[in-house]
Short mmCIF file of C-alpha atoms and ligand atoms in Angstrom, two decimals:
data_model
loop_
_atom_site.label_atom_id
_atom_site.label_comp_id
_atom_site.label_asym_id
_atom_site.label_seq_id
_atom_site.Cartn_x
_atom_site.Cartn_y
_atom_site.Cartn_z
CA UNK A 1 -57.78 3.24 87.15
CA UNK A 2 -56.79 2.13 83.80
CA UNK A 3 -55.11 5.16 82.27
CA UNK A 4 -52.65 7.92 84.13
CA UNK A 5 -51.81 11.03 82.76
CA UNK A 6 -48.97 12.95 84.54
CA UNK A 7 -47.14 16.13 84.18
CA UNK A 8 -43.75 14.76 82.47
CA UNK A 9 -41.70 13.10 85.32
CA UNK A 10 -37.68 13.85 86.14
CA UNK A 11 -35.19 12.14 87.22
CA UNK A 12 -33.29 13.58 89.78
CA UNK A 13 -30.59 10.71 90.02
CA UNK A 14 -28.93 9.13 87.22
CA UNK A 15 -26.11 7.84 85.98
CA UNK A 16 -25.11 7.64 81.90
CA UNK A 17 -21.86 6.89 82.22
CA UNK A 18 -19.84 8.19 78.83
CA UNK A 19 -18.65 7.48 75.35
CA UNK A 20 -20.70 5.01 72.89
CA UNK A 21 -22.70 3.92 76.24
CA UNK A 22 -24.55 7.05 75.96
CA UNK A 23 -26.20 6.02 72.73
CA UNK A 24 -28.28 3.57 74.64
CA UNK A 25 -28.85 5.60 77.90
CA UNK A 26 -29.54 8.43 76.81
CA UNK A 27 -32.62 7.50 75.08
CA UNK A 28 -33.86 5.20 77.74
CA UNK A 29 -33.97 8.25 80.66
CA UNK A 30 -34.92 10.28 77.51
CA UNK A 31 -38.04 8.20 77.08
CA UNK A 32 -39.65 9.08 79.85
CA UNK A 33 -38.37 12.31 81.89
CA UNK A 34 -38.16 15.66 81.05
CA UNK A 35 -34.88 16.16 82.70
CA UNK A 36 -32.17 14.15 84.53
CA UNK A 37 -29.43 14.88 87.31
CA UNK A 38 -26.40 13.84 86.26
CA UNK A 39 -23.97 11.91 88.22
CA UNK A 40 -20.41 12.97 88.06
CA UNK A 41 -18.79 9.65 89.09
CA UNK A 42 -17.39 8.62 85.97
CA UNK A 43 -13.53 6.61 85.60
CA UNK A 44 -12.48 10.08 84.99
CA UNK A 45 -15.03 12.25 87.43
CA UNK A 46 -16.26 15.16 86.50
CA UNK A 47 -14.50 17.29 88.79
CA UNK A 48 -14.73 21.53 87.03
CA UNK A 49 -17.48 23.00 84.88
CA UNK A 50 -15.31 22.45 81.93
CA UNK A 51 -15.88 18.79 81.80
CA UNK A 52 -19.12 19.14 82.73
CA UNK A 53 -19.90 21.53 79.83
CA UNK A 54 -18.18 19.06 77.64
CA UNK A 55 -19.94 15.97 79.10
CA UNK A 56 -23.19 17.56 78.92
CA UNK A 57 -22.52 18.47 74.78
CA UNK A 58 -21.48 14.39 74.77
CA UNK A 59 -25.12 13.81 76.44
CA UNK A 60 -27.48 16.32 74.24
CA UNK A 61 -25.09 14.99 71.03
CA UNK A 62 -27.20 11.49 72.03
CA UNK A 63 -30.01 12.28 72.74
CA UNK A 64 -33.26 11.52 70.23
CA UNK A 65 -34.09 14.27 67.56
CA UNK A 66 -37.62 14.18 68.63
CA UNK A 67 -36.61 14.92 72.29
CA UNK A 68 -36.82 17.93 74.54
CA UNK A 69 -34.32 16.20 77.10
CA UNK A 70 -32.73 18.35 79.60
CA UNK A 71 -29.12 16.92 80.98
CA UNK A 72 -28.67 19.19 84.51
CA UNK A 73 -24.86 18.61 85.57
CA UNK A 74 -23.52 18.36 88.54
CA UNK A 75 -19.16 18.51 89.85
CA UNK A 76 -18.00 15.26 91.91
CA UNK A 77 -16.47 16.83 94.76
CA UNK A 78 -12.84 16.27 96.14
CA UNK A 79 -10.84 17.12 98.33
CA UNK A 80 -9.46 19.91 96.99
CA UNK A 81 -12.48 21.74 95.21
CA UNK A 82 -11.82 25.42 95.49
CA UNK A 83 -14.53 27.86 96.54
CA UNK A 84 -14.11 29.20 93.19
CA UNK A 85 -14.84 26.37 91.32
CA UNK A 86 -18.47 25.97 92.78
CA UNK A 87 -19.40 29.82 91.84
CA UNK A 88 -17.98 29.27 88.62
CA UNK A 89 -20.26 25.91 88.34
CA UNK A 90 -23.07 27.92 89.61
CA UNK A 91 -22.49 30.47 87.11
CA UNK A 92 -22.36 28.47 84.29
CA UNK A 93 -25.92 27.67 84.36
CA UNK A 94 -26.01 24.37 83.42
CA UNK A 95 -24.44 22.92 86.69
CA UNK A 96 -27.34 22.44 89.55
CA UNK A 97 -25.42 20.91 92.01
CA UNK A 98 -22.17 18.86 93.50
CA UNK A 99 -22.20 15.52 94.98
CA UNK A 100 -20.53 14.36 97.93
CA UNK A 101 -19.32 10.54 97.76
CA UNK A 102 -17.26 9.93 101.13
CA UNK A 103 -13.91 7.75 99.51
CA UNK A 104 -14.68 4.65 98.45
CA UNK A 105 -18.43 4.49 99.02
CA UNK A 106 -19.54 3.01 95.63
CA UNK A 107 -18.41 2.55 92.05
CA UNK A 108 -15.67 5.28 90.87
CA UNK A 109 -15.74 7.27 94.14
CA UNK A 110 -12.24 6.41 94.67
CA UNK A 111 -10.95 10.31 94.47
CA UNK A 112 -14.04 11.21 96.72
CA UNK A 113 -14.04 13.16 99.71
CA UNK A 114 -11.87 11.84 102.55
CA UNK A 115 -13.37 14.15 105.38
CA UNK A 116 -16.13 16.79 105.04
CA UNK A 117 -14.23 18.89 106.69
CA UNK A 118 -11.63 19.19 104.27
CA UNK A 119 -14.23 20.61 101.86
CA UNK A 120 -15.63 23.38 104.34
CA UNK A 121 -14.88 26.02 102.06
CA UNK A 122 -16.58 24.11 99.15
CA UNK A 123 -19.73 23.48 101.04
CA UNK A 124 -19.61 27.28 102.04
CA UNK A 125 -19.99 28.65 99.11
CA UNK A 126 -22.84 26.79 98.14
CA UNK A 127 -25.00 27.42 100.93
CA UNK A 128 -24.14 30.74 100.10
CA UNK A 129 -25.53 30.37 96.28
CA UNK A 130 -27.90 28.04 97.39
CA UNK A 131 -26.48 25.35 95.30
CA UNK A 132 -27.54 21.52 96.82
CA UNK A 133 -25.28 19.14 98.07
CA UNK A 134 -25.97 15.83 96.53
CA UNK A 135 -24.59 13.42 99.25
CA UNK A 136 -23.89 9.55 98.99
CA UNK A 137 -25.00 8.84 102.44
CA UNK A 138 -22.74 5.39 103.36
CA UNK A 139 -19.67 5.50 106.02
CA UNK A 140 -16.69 3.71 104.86
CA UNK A 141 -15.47 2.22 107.59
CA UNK A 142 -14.46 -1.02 107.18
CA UNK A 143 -15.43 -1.97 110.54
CA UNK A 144 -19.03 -0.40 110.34
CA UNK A 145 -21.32 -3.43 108.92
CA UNK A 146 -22.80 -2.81 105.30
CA UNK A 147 -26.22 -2.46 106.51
CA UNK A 148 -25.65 0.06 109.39
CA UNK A 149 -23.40 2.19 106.84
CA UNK A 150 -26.30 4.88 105.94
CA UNK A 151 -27.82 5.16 109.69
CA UNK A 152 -24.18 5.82 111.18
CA UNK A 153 -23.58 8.67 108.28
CA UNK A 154 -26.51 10.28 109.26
CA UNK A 155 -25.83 10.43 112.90
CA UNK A 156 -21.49 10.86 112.65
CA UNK A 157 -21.61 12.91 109.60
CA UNK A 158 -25.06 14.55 108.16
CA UNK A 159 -26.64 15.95 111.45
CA UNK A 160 -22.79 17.79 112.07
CA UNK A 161 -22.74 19.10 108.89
CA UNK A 162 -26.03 20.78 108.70
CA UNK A 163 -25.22 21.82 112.36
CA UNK A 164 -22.34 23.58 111.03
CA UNK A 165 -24.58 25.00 107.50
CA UNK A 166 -27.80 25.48 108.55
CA UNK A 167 -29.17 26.65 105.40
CA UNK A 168 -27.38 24.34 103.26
CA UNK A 169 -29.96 22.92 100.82
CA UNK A 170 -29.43 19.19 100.96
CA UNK A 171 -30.38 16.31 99.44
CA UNK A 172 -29.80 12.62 100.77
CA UNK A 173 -29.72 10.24 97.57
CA UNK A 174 -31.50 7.35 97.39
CA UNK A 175 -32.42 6.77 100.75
CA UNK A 176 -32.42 3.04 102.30
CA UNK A 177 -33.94 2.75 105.74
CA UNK A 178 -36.34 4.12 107.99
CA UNK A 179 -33.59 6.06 110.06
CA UNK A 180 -33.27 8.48 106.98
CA UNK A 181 -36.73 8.92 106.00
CA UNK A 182 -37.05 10.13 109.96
CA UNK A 183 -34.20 12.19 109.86
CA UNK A 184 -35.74 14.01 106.10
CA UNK A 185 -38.92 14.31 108.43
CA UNK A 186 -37.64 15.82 111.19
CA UNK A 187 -34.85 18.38 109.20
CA UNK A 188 -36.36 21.79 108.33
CA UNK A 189 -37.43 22.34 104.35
CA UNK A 190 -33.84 22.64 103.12
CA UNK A 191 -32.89 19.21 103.22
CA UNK A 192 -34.99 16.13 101.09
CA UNK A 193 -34.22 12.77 99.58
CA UNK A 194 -34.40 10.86 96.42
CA UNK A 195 -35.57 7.55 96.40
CA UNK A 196 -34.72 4.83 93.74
CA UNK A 197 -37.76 1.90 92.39
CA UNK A 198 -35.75 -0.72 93.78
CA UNK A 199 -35.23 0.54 97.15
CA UNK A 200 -39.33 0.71 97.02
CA UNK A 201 -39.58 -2.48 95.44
CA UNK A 202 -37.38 -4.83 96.96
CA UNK A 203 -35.66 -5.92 100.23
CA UNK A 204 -32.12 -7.97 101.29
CA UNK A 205 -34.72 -11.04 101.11
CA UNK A 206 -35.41 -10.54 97.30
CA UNK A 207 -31.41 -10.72 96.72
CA UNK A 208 -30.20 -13.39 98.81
CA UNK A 209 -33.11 -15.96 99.84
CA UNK A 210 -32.86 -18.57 97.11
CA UNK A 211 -29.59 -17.95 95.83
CA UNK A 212 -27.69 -14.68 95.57
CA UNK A 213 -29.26 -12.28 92.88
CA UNK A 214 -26.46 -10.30 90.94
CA UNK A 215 -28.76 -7.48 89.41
CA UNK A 216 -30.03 -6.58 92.83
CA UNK A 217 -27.36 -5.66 94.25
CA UNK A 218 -26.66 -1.65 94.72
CA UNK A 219 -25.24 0.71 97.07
CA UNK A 220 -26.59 1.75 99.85
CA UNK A 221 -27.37 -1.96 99.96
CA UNK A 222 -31.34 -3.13 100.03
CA UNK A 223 -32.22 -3.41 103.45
CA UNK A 224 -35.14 -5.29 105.97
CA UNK A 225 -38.51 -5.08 104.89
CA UNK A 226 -39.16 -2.91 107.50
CA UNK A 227 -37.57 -0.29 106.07
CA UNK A 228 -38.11 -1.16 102.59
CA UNK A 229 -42.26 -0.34 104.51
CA UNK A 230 -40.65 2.81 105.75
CA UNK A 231 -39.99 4.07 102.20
CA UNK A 232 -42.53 3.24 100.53
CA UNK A 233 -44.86 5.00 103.20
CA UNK A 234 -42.54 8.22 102.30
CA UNK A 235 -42.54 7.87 98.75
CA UNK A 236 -46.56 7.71 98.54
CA UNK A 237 -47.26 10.14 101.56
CA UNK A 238 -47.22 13.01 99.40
CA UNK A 239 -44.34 14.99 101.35
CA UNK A 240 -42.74 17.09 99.24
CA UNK A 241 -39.08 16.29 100.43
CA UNK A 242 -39.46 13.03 99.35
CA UNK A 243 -39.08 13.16 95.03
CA UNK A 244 -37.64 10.48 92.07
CA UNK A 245 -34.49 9.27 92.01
CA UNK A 246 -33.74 6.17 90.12
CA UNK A 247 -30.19 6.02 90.30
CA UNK A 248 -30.26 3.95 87.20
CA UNK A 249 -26.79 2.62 86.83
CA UNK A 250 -25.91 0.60 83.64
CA UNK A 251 -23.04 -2.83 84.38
CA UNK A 252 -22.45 -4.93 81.78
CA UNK A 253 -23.95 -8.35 82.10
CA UNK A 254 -20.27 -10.10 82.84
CA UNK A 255 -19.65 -7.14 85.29
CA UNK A 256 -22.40 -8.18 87.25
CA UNK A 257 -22.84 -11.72 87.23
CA UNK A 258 -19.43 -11.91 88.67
CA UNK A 259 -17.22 -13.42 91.42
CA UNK A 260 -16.81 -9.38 92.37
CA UNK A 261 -19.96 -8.37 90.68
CA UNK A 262 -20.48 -4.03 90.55
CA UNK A 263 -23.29 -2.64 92.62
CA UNK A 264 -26.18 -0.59 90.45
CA UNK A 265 -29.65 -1.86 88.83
CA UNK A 266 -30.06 -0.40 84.90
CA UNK A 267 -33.64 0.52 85.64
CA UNK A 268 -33.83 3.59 82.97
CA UNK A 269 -35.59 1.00 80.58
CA UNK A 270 -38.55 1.08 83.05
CA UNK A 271 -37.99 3.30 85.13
CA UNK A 272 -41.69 5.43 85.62
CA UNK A 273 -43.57 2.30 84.86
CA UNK A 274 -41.65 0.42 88.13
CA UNK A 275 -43.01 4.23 90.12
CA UNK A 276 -46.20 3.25 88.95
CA UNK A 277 -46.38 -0.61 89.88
CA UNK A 278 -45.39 0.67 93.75
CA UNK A 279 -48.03 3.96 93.62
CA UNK A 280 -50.30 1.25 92.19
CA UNK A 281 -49.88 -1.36 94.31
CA UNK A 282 -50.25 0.48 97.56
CA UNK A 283 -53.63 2.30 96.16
CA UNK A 284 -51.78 5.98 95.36
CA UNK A 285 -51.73 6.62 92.04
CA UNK A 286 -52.88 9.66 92.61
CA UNK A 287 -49.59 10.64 94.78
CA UNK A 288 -46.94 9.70 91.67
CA UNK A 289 -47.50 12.83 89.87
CA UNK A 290 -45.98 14.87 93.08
CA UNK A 291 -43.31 12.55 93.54
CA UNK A 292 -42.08 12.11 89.97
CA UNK A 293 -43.08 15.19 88.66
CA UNK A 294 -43.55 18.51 91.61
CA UNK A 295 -40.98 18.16 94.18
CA UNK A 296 -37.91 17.31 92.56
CA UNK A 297 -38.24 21.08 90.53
CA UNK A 298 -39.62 23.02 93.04
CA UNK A 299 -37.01 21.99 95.70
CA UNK A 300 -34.23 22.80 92.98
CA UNK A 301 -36.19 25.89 92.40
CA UNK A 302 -36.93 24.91 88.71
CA UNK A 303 -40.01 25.56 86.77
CA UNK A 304 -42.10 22.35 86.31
CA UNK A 305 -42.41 20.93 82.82
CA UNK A 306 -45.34 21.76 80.96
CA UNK A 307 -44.94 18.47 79.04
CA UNK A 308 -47.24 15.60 79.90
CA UNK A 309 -47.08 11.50 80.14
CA UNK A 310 -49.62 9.26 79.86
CA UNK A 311 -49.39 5.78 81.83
CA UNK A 312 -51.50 2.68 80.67
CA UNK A 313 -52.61 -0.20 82.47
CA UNK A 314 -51.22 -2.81 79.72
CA UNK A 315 -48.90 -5.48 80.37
CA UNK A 316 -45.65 -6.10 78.20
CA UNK A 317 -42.40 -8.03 79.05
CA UNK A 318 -39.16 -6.38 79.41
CA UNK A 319 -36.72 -7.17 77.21
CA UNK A 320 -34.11 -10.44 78.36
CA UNK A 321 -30.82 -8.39 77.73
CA UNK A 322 -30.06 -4.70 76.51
CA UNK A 323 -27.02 -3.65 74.38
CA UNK A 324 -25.23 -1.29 75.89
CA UNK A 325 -21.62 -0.24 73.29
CA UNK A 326 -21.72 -3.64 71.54
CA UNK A 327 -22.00 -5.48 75.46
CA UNK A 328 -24.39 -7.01 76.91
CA UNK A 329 -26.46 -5.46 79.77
CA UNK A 330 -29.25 -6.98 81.84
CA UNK A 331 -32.24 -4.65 82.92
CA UNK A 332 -34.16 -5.10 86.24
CA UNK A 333 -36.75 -6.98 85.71
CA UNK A 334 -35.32 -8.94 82.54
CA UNK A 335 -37.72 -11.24 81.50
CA UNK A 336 -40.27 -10.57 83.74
CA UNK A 337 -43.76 -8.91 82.67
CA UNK A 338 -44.94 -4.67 84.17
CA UNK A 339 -48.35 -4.11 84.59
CA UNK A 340 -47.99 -0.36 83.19
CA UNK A 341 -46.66 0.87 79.71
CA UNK A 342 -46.63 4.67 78.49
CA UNK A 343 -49.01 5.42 75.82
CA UNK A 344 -47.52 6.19 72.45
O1 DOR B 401 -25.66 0.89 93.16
C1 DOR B 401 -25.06 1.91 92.84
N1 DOR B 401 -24.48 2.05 91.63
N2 DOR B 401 -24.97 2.90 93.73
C2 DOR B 401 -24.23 3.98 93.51
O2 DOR B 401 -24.18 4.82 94.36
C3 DOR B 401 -23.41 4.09 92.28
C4 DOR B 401 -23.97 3.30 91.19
C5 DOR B 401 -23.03 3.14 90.00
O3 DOR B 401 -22.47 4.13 89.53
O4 DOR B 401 -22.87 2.02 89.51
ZN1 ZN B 402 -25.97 6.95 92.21
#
């Protein structure tokens, strides 16, 4: 198959980050997906639905003329986030969920949550509305090794807390290891997963045999290839609680080729072409359009877009370096040549 034409993909994970930034990522998620789930963990999070409404007009103020691009906003979630606060997100209508980072997980999650139980009343509330919780699925336990951190949450924390809100619709971001994929399995249809192109591209070998590799580094960390096999087997197997989530997430070149270099890989750039080198590649191609495009919307309870996207088998070279507010950013993949590019 030469040619792929797909309903118009989302993204159900992203991060933009703010100010003139936004006049490079915007258009790169813009490019290619209908709509995108905005992270909320910004140096200042977004934390109440004003911000959010503001950061969204900040987000549609960037975005391409031409462009039907939806921003759907979500509140970080802290300690102290009042019951109120989520119905008056929910109300709002342009707020689709609130994300859970345990303290300290990844990049500005300082002010996250310090115990779930702290935000009981939170979490209430939105199973009531049935409002997802976006969860960051990592421990932070310093004495809990790096690669264990997501397969310890979901045993110590996740399996508790849907215990405790059975109908709470749930979705575990950008999964990392076979342990989660079973647990999404074996949960009833309220809870699913995102999963990133680098999670389904690459393993822990790809970043460290040979020399340490800066822009692969992300959080949850890449794993084995065993469960890098256990992924992709989920992404392509057609289950709906398995959908797109690229978790694009844009460091300046300095920040990560660094003695303390930031965990995230800027894949917006290519972002459904990388979907389509893994569907490819593993012979289900005709399984992407589900994944990127079905069961992110119909698990949010959104319509589907109506939009389409056509994929072709053509090979170009991604760029060496990006410019992202006058700085210099390196894509995944810099340098290196895609087998698919989207038809103009
Ligand atoms: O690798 C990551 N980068 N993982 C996250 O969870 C956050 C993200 C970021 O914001 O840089
Ligand atoms: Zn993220």
């Amino acid at each position: 198959m030469n040619q792929l034409q797909i309903t118009l993909p989302d993204d159900w994970h992203l991060h933009l980050r703010d100010a003139e930034s936004l006049k490079s990522t915007v258009p790169a998620t813009a490019r290619c997906f209908g709509r995108a789930i905005i992270m909320p963990n910004l140096q200042l999070p977004i934390t109440n639905t004003e911000q959010a409404e503001a950061y969204k007009q900040r987000i549609v103020t960037n975005t391409p003329p031409s462009s039907t691009f939806t921003p759907l906003m979500t509140l970080y979630l802290t300690d102290n986030t009042p019951a109120s606060e989520i119905k008056k997100a929910h109300n709002s209508g342009f707020v689709y969920g609130a994300k859970l980072y345990p303290a300290g997980a990844t990049t500005n999650s300082d002010s996250g949550v310090t115990d779930v139980n702290k935000i009981s009343s939170a979490i209430e509330a939105m199973e009531a509305l049935g409002m997802p919780l976006l969860v960051h699925g990592e421990v932070t336990q310093t004495d809990i090794d790096i690669f264990d951190r997501e397969a310890v949450f979901i045993d110590t924390i996740l399996k508790p807390l849907k215990q405790k809100f059975p109908k709470l619709k749930l979705i575990l971001e950008h999964i990392t290891t076979e342990e989660a994929v079973r647990f999404i399995e074996n949960s009833d249809n309220t809870v699913a997963a995102t999963i990133t192109a680098h999670h389904l591209l690459y393993n822990r070998n790809h970043m460290l045999v040979g020399g340490i590799k800066p822009h692969y580094y992300c959080l949850p960390i890449l794993k084995r290839n065993r469960h890098q096999q256990a992924l992709i087997s989920a992404a392509i197997s057609g289950n709906p609680k398995f959908f797109l989530g690229t978790d694009s997430a844009p460091h300046t070149q300095l920040a990560k080729e660094s003695a303390c270099g930031c965990a995230g890989c800027y894949t917006a750039p290519t972002a459904i072409e990388l979907y389509a080198e893994v569907f490819d590649t593993h012979n289900a191609l005709d399984k992407l359009e589900g994944f990127a495009s079905f069961f992110g919307p119909d698990f949010y309870g959104l319509p589907r877009n109506t939009q389409t996207l056509t994929l072709i088998r053509k090979p170009w070279t991604v760029p060496a370096s990006l410019d992202m507010a006058g700085e210099t950013l390196i894509p995944l993949r810099a340098n290196e040549e895609l087998a698919w590019q989207i038809a103009n």
